[in-house]
Short mmCIF file of C-alpha atoms in Angstrom, two decimals:
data_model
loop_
_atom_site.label_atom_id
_atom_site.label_comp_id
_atom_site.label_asym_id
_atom_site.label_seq_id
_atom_site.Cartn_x
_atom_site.Cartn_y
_atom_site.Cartn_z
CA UNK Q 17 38.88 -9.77 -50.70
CA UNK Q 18 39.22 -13.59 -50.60
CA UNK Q 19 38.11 -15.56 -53.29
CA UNK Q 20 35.40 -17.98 -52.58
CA UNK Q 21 35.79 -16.89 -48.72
CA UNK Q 22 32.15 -17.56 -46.37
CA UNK Q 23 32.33 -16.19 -43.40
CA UNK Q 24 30.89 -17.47 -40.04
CA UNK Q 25 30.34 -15.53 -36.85
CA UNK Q 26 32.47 -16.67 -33.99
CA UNK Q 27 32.25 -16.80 -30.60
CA UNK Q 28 33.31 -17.92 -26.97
CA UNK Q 29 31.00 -20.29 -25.24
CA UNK Q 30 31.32 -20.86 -21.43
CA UNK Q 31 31.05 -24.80 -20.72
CA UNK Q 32 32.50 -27.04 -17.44
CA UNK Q 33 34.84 -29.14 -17.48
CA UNK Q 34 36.70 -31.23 -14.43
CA UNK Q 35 40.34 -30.29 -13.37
CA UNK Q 36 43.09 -32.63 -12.23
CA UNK Q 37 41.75 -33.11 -8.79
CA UNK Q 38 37.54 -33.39 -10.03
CA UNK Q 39 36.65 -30.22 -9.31
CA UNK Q 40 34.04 -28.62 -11.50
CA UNK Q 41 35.87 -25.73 -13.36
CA UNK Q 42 34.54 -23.45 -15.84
CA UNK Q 43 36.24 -23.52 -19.91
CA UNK Q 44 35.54 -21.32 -23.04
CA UNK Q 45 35.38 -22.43 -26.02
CA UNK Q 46 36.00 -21.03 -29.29
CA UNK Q 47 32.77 -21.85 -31.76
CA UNK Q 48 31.84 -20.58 -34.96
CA UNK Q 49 28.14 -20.46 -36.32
CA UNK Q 50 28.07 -21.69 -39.21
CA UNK Q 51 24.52 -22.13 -39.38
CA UNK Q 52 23.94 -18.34 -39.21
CA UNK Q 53 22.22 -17.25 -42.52
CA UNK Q 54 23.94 -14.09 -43.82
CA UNK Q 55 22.10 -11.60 -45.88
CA UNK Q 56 22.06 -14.46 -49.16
CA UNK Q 57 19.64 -16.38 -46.53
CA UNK Q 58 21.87 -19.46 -46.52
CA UNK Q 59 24.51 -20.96 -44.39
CA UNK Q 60 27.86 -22.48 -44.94
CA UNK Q 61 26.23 -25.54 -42.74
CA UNK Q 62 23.38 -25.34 -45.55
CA UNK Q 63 25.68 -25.52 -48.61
CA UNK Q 64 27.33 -28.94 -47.00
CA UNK Q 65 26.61 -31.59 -49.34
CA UNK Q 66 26.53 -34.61 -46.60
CA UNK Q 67 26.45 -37.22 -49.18
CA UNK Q 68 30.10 -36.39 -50.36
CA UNK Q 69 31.10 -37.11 -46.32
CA UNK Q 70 32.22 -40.47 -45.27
CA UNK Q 71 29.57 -41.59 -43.20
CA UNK Q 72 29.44 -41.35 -39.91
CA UNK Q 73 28.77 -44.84 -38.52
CA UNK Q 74 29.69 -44.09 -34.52
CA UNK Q 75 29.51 -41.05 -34.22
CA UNK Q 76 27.42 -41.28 -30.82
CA UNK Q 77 29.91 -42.80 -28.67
CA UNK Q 78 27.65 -43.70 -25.68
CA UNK Q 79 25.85 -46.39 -27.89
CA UNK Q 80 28.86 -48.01 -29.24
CA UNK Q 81 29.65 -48.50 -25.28
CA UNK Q 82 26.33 -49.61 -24.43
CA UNK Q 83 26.38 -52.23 -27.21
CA UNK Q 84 29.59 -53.25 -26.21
CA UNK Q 85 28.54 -53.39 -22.68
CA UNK Q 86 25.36 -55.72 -23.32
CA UNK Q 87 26.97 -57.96 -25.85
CA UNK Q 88 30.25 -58.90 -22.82
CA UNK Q 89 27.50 -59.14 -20.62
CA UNK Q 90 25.80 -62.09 -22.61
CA UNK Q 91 29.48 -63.86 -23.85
CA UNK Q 92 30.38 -63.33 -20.19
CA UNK Q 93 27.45 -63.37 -17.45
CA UNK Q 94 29.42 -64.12 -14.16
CA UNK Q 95 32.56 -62.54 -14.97
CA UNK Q 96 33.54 -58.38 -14.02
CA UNK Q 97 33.24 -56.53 -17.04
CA UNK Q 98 35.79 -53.33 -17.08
CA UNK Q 99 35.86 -50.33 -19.57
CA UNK Q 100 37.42 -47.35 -20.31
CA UNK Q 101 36.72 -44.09 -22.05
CA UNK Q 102 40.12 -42.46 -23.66
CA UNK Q 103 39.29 -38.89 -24.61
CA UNK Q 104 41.44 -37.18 -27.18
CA UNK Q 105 42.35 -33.98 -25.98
CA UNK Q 106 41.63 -31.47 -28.24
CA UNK Q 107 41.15 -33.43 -30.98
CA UNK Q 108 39.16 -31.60 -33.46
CA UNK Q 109 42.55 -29.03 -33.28
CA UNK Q 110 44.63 -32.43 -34.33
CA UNK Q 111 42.77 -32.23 -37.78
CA UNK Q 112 43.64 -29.53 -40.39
CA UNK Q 113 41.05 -29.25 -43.50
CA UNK Q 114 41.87 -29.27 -46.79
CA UNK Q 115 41.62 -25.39 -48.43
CA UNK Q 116 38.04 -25.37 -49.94
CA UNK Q 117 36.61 -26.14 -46.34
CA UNK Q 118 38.91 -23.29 -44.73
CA UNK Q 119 37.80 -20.89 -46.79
CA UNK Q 120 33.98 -21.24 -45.39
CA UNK Q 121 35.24 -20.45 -41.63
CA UNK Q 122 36.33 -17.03 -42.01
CA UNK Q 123 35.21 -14.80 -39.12
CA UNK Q 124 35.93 -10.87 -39.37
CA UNK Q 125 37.45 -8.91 -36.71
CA UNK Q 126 35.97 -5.49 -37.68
CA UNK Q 127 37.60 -3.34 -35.17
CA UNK Q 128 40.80 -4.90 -35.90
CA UNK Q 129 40.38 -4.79 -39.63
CA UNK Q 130 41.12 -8.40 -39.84
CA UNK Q 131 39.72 -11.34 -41.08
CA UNK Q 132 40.32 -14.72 -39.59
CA UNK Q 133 40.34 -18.26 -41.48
CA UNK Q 134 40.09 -21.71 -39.68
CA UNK Q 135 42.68 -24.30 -40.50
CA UNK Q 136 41.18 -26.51 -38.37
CA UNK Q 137 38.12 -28.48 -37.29
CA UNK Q 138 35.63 -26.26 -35.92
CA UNK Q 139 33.33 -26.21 -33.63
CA UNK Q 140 30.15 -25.34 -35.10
CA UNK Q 141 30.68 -26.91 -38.59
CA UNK Q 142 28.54 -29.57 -40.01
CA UNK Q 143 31.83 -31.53 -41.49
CA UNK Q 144 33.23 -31.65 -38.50
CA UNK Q 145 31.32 -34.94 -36.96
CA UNK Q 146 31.65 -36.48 -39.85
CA UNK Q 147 35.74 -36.02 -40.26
CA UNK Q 148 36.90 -36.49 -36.93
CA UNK Q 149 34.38 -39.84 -36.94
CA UNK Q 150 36.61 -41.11 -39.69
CA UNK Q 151 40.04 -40.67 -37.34
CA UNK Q 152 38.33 -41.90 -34.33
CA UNK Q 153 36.81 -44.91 -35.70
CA UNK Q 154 39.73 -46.20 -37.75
CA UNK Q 155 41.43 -45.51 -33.97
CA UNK Q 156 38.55 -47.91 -32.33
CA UNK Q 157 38.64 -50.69 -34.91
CA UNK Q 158 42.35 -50.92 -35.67
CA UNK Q 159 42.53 -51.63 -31.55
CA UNK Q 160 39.64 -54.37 -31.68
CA UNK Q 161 41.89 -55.77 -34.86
CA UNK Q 162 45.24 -55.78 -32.96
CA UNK Q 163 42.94 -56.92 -29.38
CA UNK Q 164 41.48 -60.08 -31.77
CA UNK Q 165 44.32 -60.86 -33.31
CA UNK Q 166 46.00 -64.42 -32.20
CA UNK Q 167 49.37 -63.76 -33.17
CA UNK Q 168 49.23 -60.59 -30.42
CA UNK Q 169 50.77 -60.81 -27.38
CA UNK Q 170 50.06 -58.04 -24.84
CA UNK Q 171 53.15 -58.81 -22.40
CA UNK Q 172 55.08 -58.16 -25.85
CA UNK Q 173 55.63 -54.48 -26.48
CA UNK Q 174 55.91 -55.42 -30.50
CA UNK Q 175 55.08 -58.35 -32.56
CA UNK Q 176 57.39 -60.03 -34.61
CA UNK Q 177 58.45 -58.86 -37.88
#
């Protein structure tokens, strides 16, 4: 037995994704439930306390572009506007959680005897939102403070020291 272990069903979810040439392709993912209410009729979701989360500010990407989008459009009304979306491949697998949080996504492998324990992000988990927002957004407004800054030159591959 693990102290102060949850555990969390887990399963594989079919979803689509597009290949290297735009075809349609189907993907599984690996997602654990952790809203599923065990036999104590709560949830490791449930026992979250959001409040002690850094907020998260953008976490909906689309409306940070569409703000973006209508605010060129007004500081620039004749010009071509051009965008483009960088997506982090697997990026909630680029953040490892600290030990308390690991210990609530243990998922049991009964036939196997084993139990399983998340060192990562998962999918499923009500923290997760919140701490990949603080990666992603530092990301997005460290490049708007480097694409604003005067001293910057782009043709320059570093600035001076």
């Amino acid at each position: 037995k693990i102290p102060n272990a949850l555990m969390a069903p887990m399963n594989i979810m079919s979803q689509n994704t597009i290949d290297e040439h735009g075809r349609i392709v189907e993907k599984d993912r690996l997602t654990h439930d952790q809203s599923y209410k065990f036999s104590s009729d709560t949830s490791v979701n449930s026992r979250i306390d959001k409040a002690l989360l850094f907020p998260c500010m953008f976490g909906s990407c689309i409306k940070r572009l569409a703000n973006w989008a209508v605010a060129a459009r007004r500081k620039f009304p004749q010009a071509r506007i051009y965008s483009s979306k960088i997506d982090f491949k697997s990026a909630y697998r680029r953040l490892h959680l600290n030990h308390k949080t690991a210990l609530q996504t243990c998922t049991q492998l009964p036939e196997d005897e084993l139990a399983l324990m998340s060192l990562r992000l998962t999918f499923g988990g009500a923290p997760g939102p919140f701490e990949w927002g603080v990666i992603s957004e530092t990301v997005c407004d460290l490049a708007n403070a480097i694409l604003h800054d005067n001293d910057w030159d782009p043709k320059r591959l570093r600035a001076d020291a």
